Amino acid sequence: MQDMQALGQKKAPVQLEDFLGFSFLSDLKLAPNGDAAAFLQHVCNAGRDGYDTTLWVHNFATGTQRQVLPTGKKPQFCWGGDGRLLCGTPGATTPFVWVNPQDGREEKAFAVPLRVKKIEAVGGGRWLVNADTRLPAPVGFGSDEVCTVLEELPFQANGQGYTAGLRNSLLIYDEADGSLSQITPALFEVVQYSYCAAQGKVVCCGQEYEDVCIVRGGIYLYDLEKREGATVLKKGDYRMMFASMLGDKVLFAGALGRRGNIMENSTFLLLNAATGEIAPWCRANHYIHGLGVGSDCRYGGGTVCKVQDGRVYFSSAHGDSTVLFEIDPAGQLHALTHLPGSVDCFDVQAGRIAFVGMRGMGLQEVYTLAADGQESCHTAFNKQYVDSHVIQTPQPCHIQNRDGDAIEGWVIPPVGFDERESYPGILNIHGGPKGTYGMVYYHEMQVWAAAGYFVFFCNPRGSDGYGDEFSHILGRNGTLDYDDIMEFCDHVLEVWPQIDENRLGVTGGSYGGFMTNWIVGHTHRFAAAATQRSIGDWLVHYADCDTGYWVTSEMFPPSPLYAPAHSWNHSPGKYAAAITTPLLFIHSDGDLRCPLSEAMAVYAGAAGAGAEVRMCLFHGENHELSRAGRPANRVKRLSEIGDWMDKHLKGGAQG
């Protein structure tokens, strides 16, 4: 500890507003020959309270990189066959330009009369376009100055608002005549899709529906040469995570949900589109398109599953890290990365593997992975910050719970830790519940450690990265997970006696907010709590959450409507009158994943019982406030939590 302290004196402490200068990287795409990678850099713009996005290209042969588009709004882009980039800024119409990555010269290309989400070349001057399309009235939706008409379920989506009457569709844009032709059926909702150039086909997970969209979808296959498509797997059996072609078969990652777990890990299966025969190929026991190891230092997305040269590549949580995996042609699973941290998005082309990742408690950079497993870092967007600041490495503090399960947890000591002193502590709980914590930089935790707090966190049952049986918690919420967290807290206090058990705080967001609400309704051991974008009533969650109609139905089958006692028994709102812990609520009025009505079930009960409560309601924000909210609101959110903890755990004045 003396060495850490001495080193820390030479570096600057982490400050709350430091994230305003971080570079968040996303959407990495390799050139067809693998010689270059294009990716997006996002940086907070405090002046206009938003984010500036820049498109960069890194040349692996020369080791150089350059900005190829002026900084502005997030573009959609893809590589063309001639080594140029096609780039467009989405709006009601999306105009595209060709950009030469060598010198940044632009040339007008074409405009697509839709807000394009993604575009890629399919040959012959044709482009595969992903965009929302609206169903013709009177199906699904109507809106005027007086009212909005909703006739479908789901009817809303976090970050999008009302979505009834919209479909996520695929279309073909033809440069020759400027035509735009939809290739998915009008009522088909695309959940995920893959363009498979070798076979000339597009494979889509999703389903057609007119009234209610169920979670277990089907597969639609479109032949680009024949210009015809068909449903090759009907909806109703599998929860689809990914689909593509593998040779002449349709490969898909699906789960039947027979393990009593709607978040069941995927099995990769092969479908013979001609006969309908399905054969298992690889039981990966990993969650595809999952949350991965959590961090509040990401913005944007990218590829997390891809078929290339007869092999499947995907990233997924595995223990304390997000790992890049490969399934070989024989259906055997291999971990390709082995360092702690996370692979946030990746691409594979012409034998090269590149990814955006977080390594060594650092922030995001671009890496390549060699055949022998060696990683090389090619950017230094965040290096100066990481090298010049005191970043505390989480110390492992694992336990074996009373049922014999290994529960991984960590403790971050306060900066300048002195074993002779006593310190307050903050327990942080991840969302999901199938989220996970691990060995990555988490800004809010580093801020609290710099402010003199012990910070501790764990992966209780329900977390991702430990297999299906471990993650099965839904319908038993607040039981096994609560026991694990409390046992972990007991163990932390034993290992680190410098933590004052009378000055403990607890916080968490989303499902972590549910657990925070549950904890303060079942124990008085915490002196302060901050519940964020939380869940308070599973019946309200069923009716108002954008995914609640299927998530909560499978948690409390056949639905909380038919099992109200069971769902209420597992709702924090039932126990809110028992709360005595000072409780801060952080919520957003545009959150459609955990709407405000969820938090009010606990707020009203706790306030009515005389507990000290404070609601900080952010206007115009949604469920992503802590990760992608407006910079000023992200600062305010973290300030509110810090002030609340200081007031109740340090006796400081609230700002």
XYZ file of C-alpha atoms in Angstrom:
655
model
C 0.000 0.000 0.000
C 2.902 2.382 0.702
C 4.114 1.979 -2.902
C 0.617 2.706 -4.264
C 0.340 5.756 -2.066
C 3.750 7.037 -3.076
C 2.896 6.524 -6.740
C -0.442 8.229 -6.257
C 1.242 11.403 -5.018
C 2.869 11.800 -8.427
C -0.406 11.555 -10.276
C -3.627 13.544 -10.305
C -6.698 12.192 -8.509
C -9.704 11.187 -10.586
C -12.282 13.986 -10.630
C -16.004 13.750 -11.320
C -15.909 15.801 -14.539
C -12.888 14.004 -16.023
C -15.128 11.864 -18.235
C -15.925 14.996 -20.246
C -12.513 14.587 -21.852
C -12.607 10.832 -22.435
C -12.720 9.327 -25.918
C -15.376 6.666 -26.356
C -14.754 4.408 -29.365
C -17.304 2.349 -31.295
C -18.419 0.789 -34.591
C -15.039 -0.589 -35.653
C -15.080 -1.915 -39.241
C -12.147 -3.420 -41.115
C -11.530 -2.724 -44.791
C -12.258 -5.736 -47.033
C -8.521 -6.463 -47.343
C -7.987 -6.032 -43.590
C -5.318 -3.357 -44.067
C -7.213 -0.563 -42.328
C -9.864 -0.061 -39.662
C -12.487 2.683 -39.575
C -14.088 3.548 -36.249
C -15.925 6.339 -34.448
C -14.591 8.514 -31.647
C -17.138 10.228 -29.402
C -16.217 13.070 -27.032
C -18.458 15.131 -24.764
C -19.044 18.685 -25.920
C -19.821 20.559 -22.715
C -20.468 23.781 -24.628
C -23.468 22.452 -26.522
C -24.194 19.764 -23.898
C -23.924 16.871 -26.342
C -21.410 14.599 -28.062
C -19.087 15.234 -30.980
C -18.337 12.279 -33.223
C -15.337 11.864 -35.503
C -14.662 9.125 -38.058
C -11.078 7.843 -37.994
C -9.168 5.385 -40.176
C -6.119 3.534 -38.875
C -3.717 2.113 -41.462
C -2.045 -1.014 -40.070
C 0.711 -1.058 -42.690
C 1.971 2.440 -41.864
C 0.833 2.579 -38.250
C -0.805 5.948 -38.880
C -4.348 7.169 -38.460
C -6.272 10.188 -39.639
C -9.594 11.870 -39.176
C -11.548 11.446 -42.405
C -14.759 13.356 -41.698
C -15.308 16.710 -39.990
C -16.379 16.347 -36.358
C -20.149 16.400 -36.031
C -23.100 14.098 -35.508
C -22.759 10.313 -35.560
C -22.568 9.075 -39.180
C -23.519 5.748 -40.669
C -20.652 4.352 -42.700
C -19.340 1.264 -44.463
C -16.432 0.264 -46.670
C -16.941 0.103 -50.412
C -15.230 -2.416 -52.644
C -12.807 0.214 -54.006
C -11.287 1.041 -50.611
C -13.335 4.190 -50.088
C -15.831 4.813 -47.272
C -19.507 5.537 -47.836
C -20.673 7.939 -45.121
C -23.993 9.563 -44.329
C -25.566 11.549 -41.502
C -29.053 10.192 -40.788
C -32.064 12.470 -40.924
C -35.517 12.299 -42.474
C -33.414 11.739 -45.606
C -29.859 10.392 -45.354
C -27.432 11.911 -47.878
C -24.269 9.863 -48.487
C -20.815 10.856 -49.698
C -17.785 8.868 -50.757
C -14.726 9.591 -48.613
C -11.157 8.761 -49.611
C -9.481 7.511 -46.391
C -6.037 8.569 -47.701
C -6.728 12.281 -48.010
C -10.298 12.814 -46.758
C -11.588 14.029 -50.125
C -15.352 13.766 -50.469
C -17.516 12.999 -53.486
C -21.296 13.093 -53.526
C -22.851 9.629 -53.733
C -26.638 9.422 -53.316
C -29.424 10.059 -50.801
C -31.763 7.521 -49.242
C -35.192 8.986 -48.336
C -35.193 7.385 -44.872
C -33.344 7.722 -41.559
C -30.754 5.022 -42.232
C -29.584 2.925 -39.272
C -27.093 0.845 -41.241
C -26.000 0.408 -44.855
C -23.731 -2.038 -46.712
C -22.947 -2.897 -50.318
C -24.489 -6.024 -51.839
C -23.003 -5.662 -55.327
C -24.045 -4.223 -58.661
C -24.562 -0.730 -57.293
C -27.135 -2.002 -54.813
C -27.123 -1.315 -51.077
C -28.751 -3.098 -48.166
C -30.436 -0.479 -45.998
C -31.732 -0.905 -42.452
C -34.365 1.664 -41.459
C -37.703 2.068 -39.747
C -40.764 2.020 -41.994
C -44.274 3.050 -41.058
C -47.299 0.861 -41.634
C -50.132 2.452 -43.586
C -53.130 3.612 -41.590
C -55.216 2.283 -40.006
C -52.831 -0.485 -38.897
C -51.068 0.082 -35.609
C -50.664 3.809 -35.330
C -52.189 7.182 -35.859
C -51.089 10.582 -34.657
C -52.184 14.178 -34.973
C -52.147 17.301 -32.844
C -54.975 15.950 -30.686
C -53.870 12.427 -29.834
C -51.673 9.449 -30.576
C -53.427 6.165 -31.347
C -51.814 2.912 -30.226
C -53.024 -0.502 -31.375
C -49.984 -2.733 -30.878
C -47.767 -4.226 -28.206
C -45.030 -3.155 -27.726
C -46.131 0.427 -28.153
C -42.955 2.196 -26.973
C -39.187 1.757 -26.771
C -36.618 3.396 -24.542
C -34.824 6.162 -26.396
C -37.351 6.111 -29.252
C -40.748 6.933 -27.767
C -43.927 5.526 -29.285
C -43.124 2.824 -31.839
C -46.536 1.299 -32.569
C -47.040 1.170 -36.310
C -43.300 1.152 -37.020
C -41.238 -1.792 -38.227
C -37.480 -2.198 -38.297
C -37.124 -3.135 -41.965
C -34.578 -4.038 -44.637
C -34.609 -2.432 -48.068
C -32.512 -2.416 -51.217
C -31.416 0.923 -52.652
C -30.374 0.791 -56.323
C -27.985 3.517 -57.447
C -28.876 2.969 -61.115
C -32.425 4.243 -60.863
C -32.643 5.554 -57.293
C -35.271 2.971 -56.401
C -35.868 1.766 -52.854
C -37.492 -1.658 -52.438
C -38.399 -3.271 -49.143
C -37.239 -6.910 -48.946
C -38.761 -7.825 -45.591
C -42.546 -8.200 -45.354
C -44.411 -5.031 -44.385
C -45.364 -6.413 -40.959
C -41.980 -8.027 -40.252
C -39.952 -6.661 -37.334
C -36.229 -7.297 -37.841
C -34.436 -7.991 -34.553
C -31.033 -8.902 -36.060
C -29.783 -9.611 -39.563
C -26.695 -10.685 -41.503
C -25.724 -10.069 -45.116
C -23.932 -13.199 -46.354
C -22.001 -12.222 -49.480
C -20.734 -15.708 -50.379
C -24.269 -17.073 -50.607
C -25.917 -13.875 -51.837
C -28.484 -14.029 -49.039
C -29.775 -11.920 -46.178
C -30.816 -13.753 -43.015
C -33.157 -12.038 -40.530
C -34.259 -12.869 -36.998
C -37.686 -11.470 -36.218
C -41.344 -11.965 -36.956
C -44.463 -10.696 -38.657
C -47.164 -9.435 -36.323
C -50.239 -7.215 -36.377
C -51.076 -6.863 -32.712
C -48.598 -8.403 -30.240
C -44.906 -9.087 -30.907
C -43.739 -12.106 -28.928
C -40.164 -12.616 -27.809
C -39.727 -15.976 -29.535
C -39.275 -15.124 -33.183
C -38.488 -16.848 -36.455
C -36.114 -16.559 -39.412
C -36.716 -14.888 -42.767
C -34.343 -15.661 -45.649
C -33.993 -13.411 -48.698
C -32.198 -14.397 -51.913
C -30.651 -11.299 -53.492
C -30.190 -12.864 -56.933
C -33.702 -14.300 -57.179
C -35.129 -11.250 -55.385
C -37.449 -13.346 -53.306
C -37.734 -14.243 -49.661
C -39.512 -16.686 -47.393
C -39.956 -17.505 -43.730
C -37.801 -20.591 -43.127
C -38.438 -20.904 -39.382
C -41.762 -19.883 -37.911
C -42.000 -17.818 -34.759
C -42.935 -19.306 -31.426
C -40.133 -21.630 -30.283
C -36.764 -19.899 -30.046
C -35.630 -16.652 -28.567
C -33.297 -15.542 -31.359
C -29.970 -13.846 -30.663
C -28.210 -14.099 -34.031
C -28.633 -15.619 -37.502
C -26.403 -15.942 -40.552
C -25.405 -18.448 -43.231
C -22.774 -21.117 -42.579
C -22.133 -22.831 -45.882
C -25.507 -23.906 -47.267
C -27.166 -23.975 -43.829
C -28.756 -21.234 -41.781
C -26.872 -20.838 -38.522
C -28.707 -19.297 -35.601
C -28.143 -18.739 -31.900
C -31.323 -19.514 -30.060
C -32.760 -20.546 -26.734
C -35.951 -22.483 -26.080
C -36.390 -21.079 -22.590
C -36.904 -24.543 -21.163
C -34.512 -23.905 -18.292
C -36.995 -21.592 -16.605
C -34.870 -18.615 -17.616
C -35.809 -16.090 -20.295
C -32.181 -14.973 -20.304
C -31.021 -18.501 -21.119
C -27.661 -18.742 -22.859
C -27.698 -19.602 -26.530
C -27.173 -22.823 -28.399
C -25.871 -22.472 -31.948
C -27.996 -24.553 -34.308
C -27.999 -25.344 -38.030
C -31.208 -25.106 -40.029
C -31.727 -26.787 -43.382
C -33.928 -24.175 -45.039
C -35.220 -26.682 -47.618
C -36.337 -29.372 -45.175
C -36.808 -27.406 -41.948
C -34.526 -29.813 -40.094
C -32.686 -28.291 -37.121
C -29.528 -29.812 -35.687
C -27.498 -28.602 -32.672
C -24.015 -27.408 -33.575
C -22.417 -25.821 -30.488
C -23.758 -25.342 -26.983
C -21.796 -22.178 -26.176
C -23.450 -21.515 -22.787
C -22.743 -17.817 -23.283
C -25.190 -14.974 -23.707
C -25.029 -13.541 -27.229
C -25.770 -9.805 -27.560
C -25.660 -9.511 -23.770
C -24.545 -6.619 -21.599
C -20.963 -7.813 -21.132
C -18.845 -6.496 -18.275
C -20.326 -3.195 -17.169
C -18.747 0.240 -17.420
C -19.999 3.821 -17.579
C -17.289 4.705 -20.127
C -18.787 3.525 -23.403
C -20.856 5.301 -26.031
C -22.083 3.624 -29.201
C -22.006 -0.022 -30.255
C -20.608 -2.264 -32.943
C -20.324 -5.887 -34.033
C -20.488 -8.488 -31.254
C -21.231 -11.607 -33.355
C -20.115 -12.470 -36.895
C -19.574 -15.397 -39.262
C -16.377 -15.177 -41.287
C -14.625 -17.843 -43.385
C -16.659 -20.702 -41.911
C -16.050 -19.638 -38.310
C -18.272 -17.868 -35.798
C -16.861 -15.065 -33.674
C -18.678 -13.502 -30.734
C -17.924 -11.564 -27.582
C -19.588 -12.386 -24.285
C -19.126 -12.062 -20.539
C -16.979 -14.807 -19.059
C -16.211 -14.459 -15.365
C -14.734 -11.010 -14.738
C -14.129 -10.142 -18.420
C -15.813 -9.809 -21.800
C -14.011 -12.344 -23.977
C -13.805 -12.831 -27.740
C -14.708 -16.415 -28.658
C -14.414 -18.452 -31.843
C -16.376 -21.522 -32.899
C -14.341 -23.493 -35.444
C -15.831 -25.386 -38.426
C -16.113 -28.525 -36.275
C -18.341 -26.675 -33.800
C -15.691 -26.429 -31.078
C -15.609 -23.324 -28.876
C -12.334 -21.490 -28.180
C -11.549 -18.357 -26.169
C -9.352 -16.081 -28.275
C -8.626 -13.367 -25.715
C -7.276 -14.064 -22.249
C -6.422 -10.713 -20.668
C -8.750 -9.212 -18.062
C -10.969 -6.432 -19.329
C -13.479 -6.242 -22.143
C -13.860 -6.655 -25.890
C -16.543 -4.078 -26.648
C -16.891 -4.557 -30.416
C -14.780 -6.240 -33.083
C -14.384 -7.135 -36.734
C -12.691 -9.944 -38.686
C -11.526 -9.562 -42.281
C -8.833 -11.180 -44.442
C -7.318 -12.994 -41.483
C -7.090 -9.904 -39.269
C -8.959 -9.544 -35.970
C -9.360 -6.041 -34.549
C -11.391 -4.832 -31.605
C -12.231 -1.899 -29.392
C -11.380 -2.911 -25.854
C -10.503 -1.904 -22.319
C -7.292 -3.318 -20.888
C -5.257 -2.854 -17.696
C -7.832 -0.575 -15.988
C -7.507 1.716 -18.986
C -10.138 3.274 -21.208
C -11.086 2.208 -24.726
C -8.466 1.831 -27.459
C -8.195 -0.117 -30.736
C -6.369 -3.454 -30.577
C -5.480 -6.281 -32.937
C -5.232 -9.932 -31.981
C -2.507 -12.139 -33.476
C -2.848 -15.853 -34.192
C -0.785 -16.662 -31.078
C -3.148 -14.653 -28.850
C -0.863 -11.622 -28.510
C -2.622 -8.275 -28.480
C -1.272 -5.023 -29.925
C -2.650 -1.580 -29.097
C -2.802 0.816 -32.058
C -4.297 4.003 -30.585
C -3.633 6.276 -27.637
C -6.774 8.399 -27.375
C -7.002 7.922 -23.598
C -3.415 6.972 -22.744
C -2.360 10.349 -21.390
C -5.265 10.430 -18.970
C -4.704 6.873 -17.741
C -0.967 7.464 -17.297
C -1.427 10.708 -15.401
C -4.178 9.802 -12.929
C -4.472 7.621 -9.869
C -6.633 4.688 -10.966
C -7.257 2.144 -8.257
C -7.173 -1.522 -9.267
C -10.047 -3.558 -7.780
C -8.811 -6.107 -5.251
C -10.420 -9.580 -5.510
C -12.646 -10.418 -2.559
C -14.453 -13.603 -3.579
C -16.669 -15.737 -1.374
C -18.368 -19.098 -1.362
C -21.987 -18.562 -0.419
C -24.013 -20.736 1.920
C -25.170 -22.880 -1.013
C -21.616 -23.568 -2.146
C -21.599 -21.191 -5.145
C -18.510 -19.136 -5.893
C -19.409 -15.433 -5.851
C -16.810 -13.145 -7.381
C -16.430 -9.723 -5.821
C -13.945 -6.857 -5.603
C -12.966 -4.004 -3.332
C -11.479 -0.673 -4.439
C -9.605 0.932 -1.534
C -9.743 4.720 -1.199
C -6.903 6.720 -2.702
C -4.255 7.306 -0.048
C -5.520 4.385 1.987
C -4.048 4.177 5.488
C -4.749 0.901 7.278
C -4.808 2.754 10.599
C -7.776 4.921 9.553
C -11.521 4.254 9.305
C -13.436 4.913 6.083
C -17.007 4.924 4.781
C -17.938 2.403 2.098
C -20.282 2.230 -0.914
C -21.772 -1.018 -2.208
C -22.497 -0.791 -5.958
C -24.945 -3.252 -7.593
C -25.096 -3.936 -11.335
C -28.176 -4.035 -13.525
C -29.625 -6.747 -15.689
C -30.015 -8.791 -13.561
C -27.877 -10.496 -16.189
C -25.229 -7.820 -16.084
C -21.811 -8.390 -14.599
C -18.915 -6.532 -13.023
C -15.250 -7.167 -13.684
C -11.774 -5.778 -14.182
C -12.553 -2.634 -16.179
C -12.456 1.092 -15.537
C -15.702 2.323 -13.975
C -15.610 6.091 -13.596
C -18.127 6.555 -10.790
C -16.327 3.988 -8.644
C -12.971 5.689 -9.224
C -14.547 9.051 -8.321
C -15.814 7.645 -5.013
C -12.458 6.014 -4.250
C -10.752 9.353 -4.909
C -13.221 10.993 -2.522
C -12.154 8.696 0.315
C -14.610 5.809 0.035
C -14.086 2.083 -0.086
C -16.096 0.833 -3.058
C -17.130 -2.808 -3.263
C -19.170 -4.806 -5.748
C -19.890 -8.412 -6.686
C -21.626 -10.718 -9.154
C -24.446 -12.414 -7.237
C -26.591 -15.179 -8.647
C -28.410 -13.814 -11.662
C -25.204 -12.369 -13.146
C -23.907 -13.172 -16.617
C -20.682 -15.013 -17.374
C -21.090 -18.023 -15.072
C -23.515 -20.280 -16.965
C -27.266 -20.768 -17.111
C -27.854 -22.282 -13.708
C -26.068 -19.413 -11.976
C -27.971 -16.733 -13.898
C -31.444 -18.160 -13.243
C -32.915 -15.625 -10.792
C -36.029 -14.262 -12.491
C -39.176 -15.030 -10.534
C -37.020 -15.394 -7.422
C -35.919 -11.763 -7.371
C -34.755 -10.481 -4.010
C -34.025 -13.920 -2.596
C -30.844 -15.682 -3.722
C -29.327 -12.480 -5.101
C -30.065 -10.622 -1.852
C -28.511 -13.411 0.210
C -25.354 -13.372 -1.932
C -24.961 -9.600 -1.671
C -25.426 -9.584 2.104
C -22.949 -12.438 2.565
C -20.500 -10.578 0.354
C -20.889 -7.430 2.475
C -20.199 -9.440 5.633
C -17.052 -10.868 4.063
C -15.810 -7.471 2.879
C -16.139 -6.053 6.381
C -14.160 -8.985 7.771
C -11.342 -8.663 5.232
C -11.222 -4.860 5.363
C -11.834 -3.844 9.018
C -10.978 -0.253 8.074
C -14.498 0.042 6.579
C -16.847 1.552 9.181
C -19.924 -0.680 9.253
C -21.958 2.277 10.552
C -21.096 4.370 7.472
C -22.189 2.161 4.593
C -24.003 3.332 1.486
C -25.637 1.313 -1.291
C -26.505 2.236 -4.857
C -27.371 0.619 -8.167
C -29.247 1.248 -11.402
C -32.024 -0.587 -13.240
C -32.027 -4.063 -11.677
C -29.388 -2.638 -9.351
C -32.035 -0.060 -8.468
C -34.489 -2.875 -7.777
C -31.929 -4.461 -5.436
C -31.249 -1.130 -3.716
C -34.982 -0.688 -3.103
C -35.252 -4.282 -1.900
C -32.249 -4.020 0.414
C -33.404 -0.891 2.254
C -36.834 -2.501 2.687
C -35.290 -5.577 4.300
C -32.337 -4.313 6.345
C -31.292 -1.156 8.177
C -27.548 -1.795 7.937
C -26.996 0.997 5.370
C -26.833 4.631 6.435
C -27.622 5.986 2.952
C -28.919 4.671 -0.380
C -29.243 5.986 -3.930
C -31.642 4.068 -6.160
C -31.331 4.772 -9.869
C -33.818 4.119 -12.740
C -35.297 1.550 -10.412
C -38.022 -1.084 -10.322
C -40.615 -0.965 -7.551
C -43.680 -2.897 -8.710
C -43.565 -5.850 -11.112
C -47.197 -5.376 -12.139
C -46.456 -1.797 -13.206
C -43.283 -3.066 -14.876
C -45.379 -5.542 -16.868
C -47.723 -2.842 -18.132
C -45.440 0.165 -18.605
C -41.889 -1.068 -19.319
C -41.061 -1.259 -23.024
C -40.160 -4.952 -22.665
C -42.144 -5.706 -19.520
C -45.047 -7.391 -21.256
C -42.839 -10.389 -22.064
C -40.045 -10.112 -19.470
C -42.407 -9.984 -16.505
C -44.832 -12.494 -17.987
C -42.083 -15.108 -18.093
C -40.876 -14.138 -14.626
C -44.330 -14.601 -13.096
C -46.120 -16.918 -15.542
C -48.464 -16.683 -17.222
C -48.435 -12.988 -16.272
C -48.437 -10.779 -13.160
C -52.085 -10.158 -14.045
C -52.784 -13.777 -13.142
C -50.203 -14.032 -10.375
C -50.511 -10.664 -8.624
C -49.708 -11.987 -5.149
C -46.482 -13.633 -6.305
C -45.310 -10.574 -8.246
C -46.226 -8.205 -5.401
C -44.364 -10.364 -2.885
C -41.231 -9.843 -4.984
C -41.823 -6.098 -5.472
C -39.875 -3.580 -3.359
C -42.981 -1.396 -3.133
C -44.567 -3.911 -0.777
C -41.805 -3.305 1.769
C -41.350 0.456 1.271
C -43.106 1.331 4.535
C -40.311 -0.464 6.403
C -37.621 1.824 4.936
C -35.727 4.003 7.400
C -32.568 4.477 5.308
C -32.236 7.975 3.755
C -33.069 7.264 0.122
C -32.126 9.296 -2.958
C -34.016 8.571 -6.187
C -32.290 9.213 -9.528
C -34.720 8.871 -12.412
C -35.443 10.211 -15.910
C -38.864 11.275 -17.111
C -38.178 9.747 -20.536
C -37.130 6.344 -19.178
C -39.304 3.740 -20.888
C -37.287 0.732 -19.670
C -37.991 1.471 -15.989
C -40.601 4.241 -16.130
C -40.983 6.794 -13.328
C -44.099 4.993 -12.083
C -41.798 2.167 -11.013
C -39.812 4.372 -8.634
C -42.909 6.079 -7.247
C -44.146 2.820 -5.717
C -41.143 2.960 -3.380
C -40.921 6.753 -3.083
C -44.519 7.109 -1.890
C -44.259 4.228 0.577
C -40.954 5.381 2.073
C -41.995 9.044 2.273
C -45.335 8.115 3.792
C -43.569 6.072 6.462
C -41.395 9.023 7.421
C -38.111 8.096 5.747
C -35.907 10.870 4.387
C -36.303 10.844 0.601
C -35.095 13.006 -2.259
C -36.122 12.654 -5.911
C -33.817 13.979 -8.626
C -35.843 13.697 -11.832
C -33.960 14.420 -15.063
C -35.992 15.931 -17.874
C -35.584 14.667 -21.408
C -33.340 11.760 -20.417
C -34.005 8.038 -20.716
C -32.674 4.794 -19.249
C -29.156 5.568 -20.540
C -28.614 8.688 -18.413
C -25.448 7.428 -16.688
C -23.876 6.229 -19.943
C -25.201 8.410 -22.753
C -27.115 11.257 -21.132
C -26.334 14.877 -21.844
C -22.957 15.682 -20.261
C -24.354 18.279 -17.836
C -26.947 15.801 -16.607
C -24.321 13.082 -16.177
C -22.309 15.499 -14.032
C -25.417 16.441 -12.030
C -26.375 12.806 -11.492
C -22.986 11.837 -10.110
C -22.852 15.023 -8.015
C -26.236 14.206 -6.466
C -25.102 10.724 -5.479
C -21.791 11.961 -4.110
C -23.433 14.751 -2.114
C -26.004 12.338 -0.692
C -23.356 9.885 0.425
C -21.190 12.681 1.872
C -24.121 14.066 3.827
C -25.059 10.763 5.435
C -21.730 8.918 5.574
C -19.323 11.775 6.231
C -21.607 14.337 7.836
C -20.863 16.795 5.030
C -23.194 19.484 3.769
C -25.314 18.623 0.756
C -24.673 20.685 -2.359
